[in-house]
C-alpha cells in the first residue's frame, strides 16, 4: 500500500492543540467536526492547563527511562519522574479517556501528535542548563527514548480504539532552525551549531519508524522554509505546513512531493480569532491551492487525493467558538476543493 492511499478519505483535519482545559469538550469537538467522512479526528492537546499539557511537556511524559521537570527557563532533564512528569502522564491519560469515549466503533483515520526529536532536543535542557541539542550523544539517547515511548503510546491508542487506523504526526517547528544553526543557547547570546543534515534525516527516520512497518506518518512545521525533500527521504508520508509561508523557491519541491505520492496538509484556515473574517467563503480559502496547482502544471484531478486542508497552526490561542468554526470550515473548504478542483 502506498503512503498516498493510506491517507485516502482524509480531506481535512486539525493540527493538535485546542483552547481551554476540558478534555471531553475538546474530544467532542474534534470528533464531531470530522464525522461522516469529513476528515480525520485527532487526540487534542490542551496547553492552557499548564506545564505538562504543553506539547513539549506531553512528549516528555511519553519518554522511556528519561524524565523532565519544569524550571523557570523551561523543561530540564531529571533523574526520576517527579510531579511535572506525573502530571503530563495524567493529562495524557485523561485526554485518551475522552477520545475513547467519543470514538466508540470508529473505523477511520485517527491522528496522534508528539514533538519530533529535533524540536525536543532544542527545548529540553541538560542539567547545566544548555539544550540537549548541544550534545550529540544526548540527542541520540533522546531519540531512542522517544521512539520507544511512541511505540508504547501508539500501542495504547490502538488498544483503546481498535477499529481506528492510527496516524503519527511529529511536530518539528524548530527543524529548520536546527538545520541552519539558528537555535539560541540558554544565554541567548549565541546559537547552537547547525546539525548535519544526514544526522537529522537519519534520526527522523528512526523515530518515524516507531509507527511500524505499515504505519502512517506525517511531519508538521508551522515555521518558514520547511525542508520538504529531507522529510520525504526520512520517510514522512505527509508534510503539514502553513500555506501562507510557502515561497516561490519551494514550489518545485511541492511539485516533486505531489508526484512522489506525499500527502500535503495545507494550513489555509486562520487559526486565531483576529483573522477569522475569511471563514465565510470555503472556496476562497482554497483559491491559492488551485492557483498553485495550475502554476505547477499539476492535474487538478489530483487535488482531492493529494491535499488535506487544516488550520494554519494549532488552535490553542483561539476562542472555543473560533476553534469549532475553523475545524468545520476546514472540512467545508476541502469539500469545495474536491467538488470544484479547477
Coordinates of C-alpha atoms in Angstrom, one line a residue:
X1 CA 0.0 0.0 0.0
X2 CA 1.4 3.4 -0.9
X3 CA 1.5 6.2 1.7
X4 CA -0.9 8.2 -0.5
X5 CA -3.5 5.5 -0.3
X6 CA -3.2 5.4 3.4
X7 CA -4.4 9.0 3.6
X8 CA -7.4 8.4 1.4
X9 CA -10.6 9.6 3.0
X10 CA -8.8 12.4 4.8
X11 CA -10.0 15.7 3.3
X12 CA -9.4 17.8 6.4
X13 CA -8.0 17.6 10.0
X14 CA -6.6 19.8 12.7
X15 CA -3.0 20.3 13.9
X16 CA -3.3 19.3 17.5
X17 CA -3.8 21.9 20.2
X18 CA -7.2 23.2 21.2
X19 CA -8.3 26.0 23.6
X20 CA -9.5 25.5 27.1
X21 CA -8.9 22.7 29.6
X22 CA -12.0 20.4 29.2
X23 CA -10.8 17.1 27.7
X24 CA -14.3 15.9 26.9
X25 CA -15.3 19.1 25.2
X26 CA -12.2 19.0 23.1
X27 CA -12.7 15.4 22.1
X28 CA -16.3 16.1 21.3
X29 CA -15.3 19.0 19.0
X30 CA -12.5 17.2 17.1
X31 CA -14.6 14.1 16.6
X32 CA -17.8 15.9 15.7
X33 CA -16.1 18.3 13.3
X34 CA -14.9 15.4 11.2
X35 CA -17.8 12.9 11.5
X36 CA -19.3 11.1 8.4
X37 CA -16.1 11.1 6.4
X38 CA -15.4 14.8 6.6
X39 CA -11.9 14.3 7.9
X40 CA -9.5 12.9 10.5
X41 CA -10.2 13.3 14.2
X42 CA -7.2 13.6 16.5
X43 CA -6.0 13.4 20.1
X44 CA -6.4 17.0 21.2
X45 CA -3.7 18.8 23.3
X46 CA -4.9 21.4 25.8
X47 CA -1.8 23.5 26.8
X48 CA -4.0 26.0 28.8
X49 CA -4.0 23.5 31.6
X50 CA -0.3 24.4 32.3
X51 CA 3.1 22.7 32.1
X52 CA 2.7 19.0 31.2
X53 CA -0.2 19.8 28.9
X54 CA 2.0 21.8 26.5
X55 CA 3.4 19.9 23.5
X56 CA 6.9 19.7 25.0
X57 CA 5.7 18.5 28.4
X58 CA 3.3 16.0 26.9
X59 CA 6.0 14.4 24.8
X60 CA 8.5 14.4 27.7
X61 CA 5.8 12.4 29.6
X62 CA 6.0 9.7 26.8
X63 CA 9.7 9.2 27.1
X64 CA 11.1 5.9 28.4
X65 CA 13.7 6.0 31.2
X66 CA 14.1 9.7 30.7
X67 CA 12.3 12.4 32.7
X68 CA 11.8 16.1 32.9
X69 CA 10.8 18.8 35.3
X70 CA 9.9 22.5 34.9
X71 CA 12.5 25.2 35.6
X72 CA 11.9 29.0 35.1
X73 CA 13.8 28.6 31.8
X74 CA 11.7 25.6 30.6
X75 CA 11.8 21.8 30.8
X76 CA 15.0 20.2 32.1
X77 CA 16.2 16.6 32.3
X78 CA 15.6 14.8 35.6
X79 CA 16.9 11.6 37.3
X80 CA 13.4 10.3 38.2
X81 CA 9.8 11.0 37.4
X82 CA 8.7 14.0 39.5
X83 CA 5.5 15.9 39.9
X84 CA 5.7 17.5 36.4
X85 CA 6.2 14.2 34.6
X86 CA 3.4 12.6 36.5
X87 CA 1.1 15.4 35.7
X88 CA 1.9 15.2 32.0
X89 CA 1.1 11.5 32.0
X90 CA -2.1 12.0 33.9
X91 CA -3.4 14.6 31.5
X92 CA -2.5 12.4 28.6
X93 CA -4.5 9.6 30.2
X94 CA -7.4 12.0 30.7
X95 CA -7.3 13.0 27.0
X96 CA -7.2 9.4 25.9
X97 CA -10.2 8.6 28.1
X98 CA -12.1 11.4 26.5
X99 CA -11.2 10.5 22.9
X100 CA -12.0 6.8 23.5
X101 CA -15.5 7.8 24.7
X102 CA -16.2 9.7 21.5
X103 CA -14.7 7.2 19.1
X104 CA -16.7 4.1 20.0
X105 CA -16.9 2.0 16.9
X106 CA -14.9 4.4 14.8
X107 CA -13.0 2.8 12.0
X108 CA -11.3 5.7 10.1
X109 CA -8.0 7.5 10.3
X110 CA -7.2 8.9 13.8
X111 CA -4.2 11.1 14.4
X112 CA -1.9 11.5 17.5
X113 CA 0.8 14.1 17.8
X114 CA 4.2 14.2 19.5
X115 CA 7.1 16.6 19.3
X116 CA 9.8 15.4 17.0
X117 CA 13.3 14.6 18.2
X118 CA 15.0 17.8 17.0
X119 CA 12.5 20.3 18.3
X120 CA 12.5 18.3 21.5
X121 CA 16.3 18.4 21.7
X122 CA 16.2 22.2 21.3
X123 CA 13.7 22.6 24.0
X124 CA 14.8 20.1 26.7
X125 CA 17.7 21.3 28.9
X126 CA 20.6 19.3 30.2
X127 CA 21.4 19.6 33.9
X128 CA 23.7 22.5 33.3
X129 CA 21.0 24.5 31.5
X130 CA 22.1 24.1 27.9
X131 CA 19.8 22.4 25.4
X132 CA 20.3 18.7 24.7
X133 CA 20.9 19.9 21.1
X134 CA 24.5 20.8 22.2
X135 CA 25.3 17.2 22.9
X136 CA 25.2 14.7 20.0
X137 CA 25.2 11.7 22.4
X138 CA 22.3 13.2 24.4
X139 CA 20.4 13.7 21.2
X140 CA 20.8 10.0 20.2
X141 CA 19.7 8.9 23.7
X142 CA 16.7 11.3 23.5
X143 CA 15.6 10.0 20.1
X144 CA 15.9 6.4 21.2
X145 CA 13.8 7.1 24.3
X146 CA 11.2 9.0 22.2
X147 CA 10.9 6.2 19.7
X148 CA 10.4 3.6 22.4
X149 CA 7.8 5.8 24.1
X150 CA 5.9 6.4 20.9
X151 CA 5.7 2.7 20.2
X152 CA 4.1 2.2 23.6
X153 CA 1.8 5.2 23.1
X154 CA 0.6 4.0 19.7
X155 CA 0.0 0.5 21.1
X156 CA -2.2 2.0 23.8
X157 CA -4.1 4.1 21.3
X158 CA -4.7 1.1 19.1
X159 CA -5.8 -1.0 22.1
X160 CA -8.3 1.7 23.1
X161 CA -9.6 2.4 19.6
X162 CA -9.1 -1.0 17.9
X163 CA -11.0 -0.1 14.7
X164 CA -9.0 3.1 14.0
X165 CA -6.1 3.5 11.6
X166 CA -3.7 5.5 13.7
X167 CA -1.6 8.2 12.1
X168 CA 1.6 9.5 13.9
X169 CA 2.3 13.2 13.5
X170 CA 5.7 14.6 14.6
X171 CA 5.7 18.3 15.3
X172 CA 9.0 19.8 14.3
X173 CA 8.6 23.6 14.3
X174 CA 12.3 24.1 15.2
X175 CA 13.6 21.7 12.5
X176 CA 14.7 24.4 10.0
X177 CA 16.4 26.4 12.8
X178 CA 18.3 23.2 13.8
X179 CA 19.5 22.6 10.3
X180 CA 20.6 26.2 9.8
X181 CA 22.2 26.8 13.3
X182 CA 19.6 29.3 14.4
X183 CA 18.5 27.7 17.8
X184 CA 19.6 30.1 20.5
X185 CA 21.6 29.0 23.6
X186 CA 20.4 29.4 27.1
X187 CA 22.1 32.7 27.5
X188 CA 20.6 33.9 24.2
X189 CA 23.9 35.4 23.1
X190 CA 24.9 32.6 20.7
X191 CA 23.3 29.8 18.7
X192 CA 24.0 26.1 18.6
X193 CA 26.0 24.7 15.7
X194 CA 23.9 23.5 12.8
X195 CA 23.3 19.7 12.9
X196 CA 24.5 17.7 10.0
X197 CA 21.6 17.1 7.6
X198 CA 22.3 13.3 7.3
X199 CA 22.2 13.0 11.1
X200 CA 18.9 14.9 11.2
X201 CA 17.4 12.8 8.4
X202 CA 18.5 9.5 10.0
X203 CA 17.2 10.4 13.4
X204 CA 13.8 11.4 12.0
X205 CA 13.7 8.2 10.0
X206 CA 14.3 6.1 13.2
X207 CA 11.6 7.9 15.2
X208 CA 9.0 7.8 12.3
X209 CA 9.7 4.1 12.2
X210 CA 8.0 3.8 15.6
X211 CA 4.7 3.9 13.7
X212 CA 5.5 0.4 12.5
X213 CA 6.2 -1.1 9.1
X214 CA 2.6 -0.4 7.9
X215 CA 2.2 2.8 10.0
X216 CA 1.1 6.1 8.5
X217 CA 3.2 9.2 9.4
X218 CA 3.4 12.9 8.8
X219 CA 5.6 15.8 10.0
X220 CA 4.2 19.2 10.8
X221 CA 6.0 22.6 10.9
X222 CA 4.4 26.0 11.0
X223 CA 7.8 27.7 10.5
X224 CA 9.1 29.0 7.2
X225 CA 11.5 27.1 5.0
X226 CA 10.2 23.6 5.6
X227 CA 12.8 21.0 4.3
X228 CA 10.4 19.1 2.1
X229 CA 13.0 16.9 0.4
X230 CA 14.6 15.9 3.7
X231 CA 11.3 15.0 5.3
X232 CA 10.3 12.8 2.3
X233 CA 13.7 11.0 2.4
X234 CA 13.2 10.4 6.1
X235 CA 10.0 8.5 5.3
X236 CA 7.2 11.0 6.2
X237 CA 4.1 10.0 4.3
X238 CA 2.7 13.5 4.7
X239 CA 4.0 17.0 5.3
X240 CA 1.9 19.6 7.2
X241 CA 2.7 23.3 6.9
X242 CA 1.4 26.9 6.9
X243 CA 0.4 27.5 3.3
X244 CA 0.8 31.3 3.7
X245 CA 4.6 30.9 4.4
X246 CA 5.3 29.0 1.1
X247 CA 7.7 30.8 -1.1
X248 CA 8.2 30.6 -4.9
X249 CA 11.6 28.8 -4.5
X250 CA 9.8 26.0 -2.6
X251 CA 7.2 25.3 -5.3
X252 CA 9.4 22.9 -7.2
X253 CA 9.7 20.8 -4.0
X254 CA 5.9 20.8 -3.7
X255 CA 5.5 19.5 -7.2
X256 CA 8.1 16.8 -6.6
X257 CA 6.3 15.8 -3.3
X258 CA 2.9 15.5 -5.1
X259 CA 4.3 13.5 -7.9
X260 CA 6.1 11.3 -5.4
X261 CA 2.9 10.5 -3.5
X262 CA 3.5 12.6 -0.4
X263 CA 0.3 13.9 1.1
X264 CA 0.2 17.7 1.6
X265 CA -1.5 19.0 4.7
X266 CA -2.1 22.6 3.8
X267 CA -2.7 25.2 6.6
X268 CA -5.1 27.6 4.8
X269 CA -7.7 28.3 7.5
X270 CA -6.9 31.1 10.1
X271 CA -6.0 29.6 13.5
X272 CA -6.8 32.8 15.6
X273 CA -9.9 34.9 16.0
X274 CA -8.1 38.0 14.7
X275 CA -8.0 36.5 11.2
X276 CA -11.5 35.0 11.2
X277 CA -13.1 37.3 8.6
X278 CA -12.3 34.8 5.8
X279 CA -14.3 32.0 7.2
X280 CA -17.5 32.8 5.3
X281 CA -16.2 31.5 1.9
X282 CA -14.8 27.9 1.9
X283 CA -14.0 28.2 -1.8
X284 CA -12.0 31.4 -1.3
X285 CA -9.9 29.6 1.4
X286 CA -8.5 27.2 -1.2
X287 CA -8.2 29.5 -4.1
X288 CA -4.5 29.8 -3.6
X289 CA -4.2 26.0 -3.7
X290 CA -5.9 25.8 -7.1
X291 CA -3.7 28.6 -8.3
X292 CA -0.5 26.8 -7.2
X293 CA -1.6 23.6 -8.9
X294 CA -2.2 25.4 -12.1
X295 CA 1.2 27.2 -11.9
X296 CA 3.0 23.9 -11.3
X297 CA 1.1 22.3 -14.2
X298 CA -0.3 19.6 -12.0
X299 CA -3.5 17.7 -12.8
X300 CA -6.4 19.4 -10.9
X301 CA -7.9 15.9 -10.6
X302 CA -5.1 15.0 -8.1
X303 CA -6.1 17.8 -5.7
X304 CA -8.6 15.7 -3.7
X305 CA -6.3 12.8 -3.3
X306 CA -3.1 14.7 -2.6
X307 CA -4.3 17.5 -0.3
X308 CA -5.7 17.6 3.2
X309 CA -7.0 21.0 4.5
X310 CA -6.1 22.2 8.0
X311 CA -5.9 25.4 10.1
X312 CA -2.6 27.3 9.6
X313 CA -1.4 26.1 13.0
X314 CA -2.7 24.8 16.4
X315 CA -5.8 26.3 17.8
X316 CA -4.7 26.8 21.5
X317 CA -4.7 30.6 21.0
X318 CA -8.2 30.7 19.6
X319 CA -11.5 31.1 21.4
X320 CA -13.5 27.9 21.7
X321 CA -16.1 29.3 19.2
X322 CA -13.4 30.1 16.6
X323 CA -11.7 26.7 17.1
X324 CA -15.0 24.9 16.3
X325 CA -15.6 27.2 13.3
X326 CA -12.1 26.7 12.0
X327 CA -12.3 22.9 12.0
X328 CA -15.8 22.9 10.4
X329 CA -14.5 25.4 7.8
X330 CA -11.5 23.2 7.0
X331 CA -13.9 20.4 6.2
X332 CA -16.1 22.6 4.0
X333 CA -13.1 24.1 2.2
X334 CA -11.8 20.6 1.5
X335 CA -15.2 19.7 0.1
X336 CA -15.1 22.8 -2.2
X337 CA -11.7 21.7 -3.4
X338 CA -12.9 18.2 -4.2
X339 CA -16.1 19.4 -5.9
X340 CA -14.5 22.1 -8.0
X341 CA -10.8 21.4 -8.4
X342 CA -10.4 23.9 -11.2

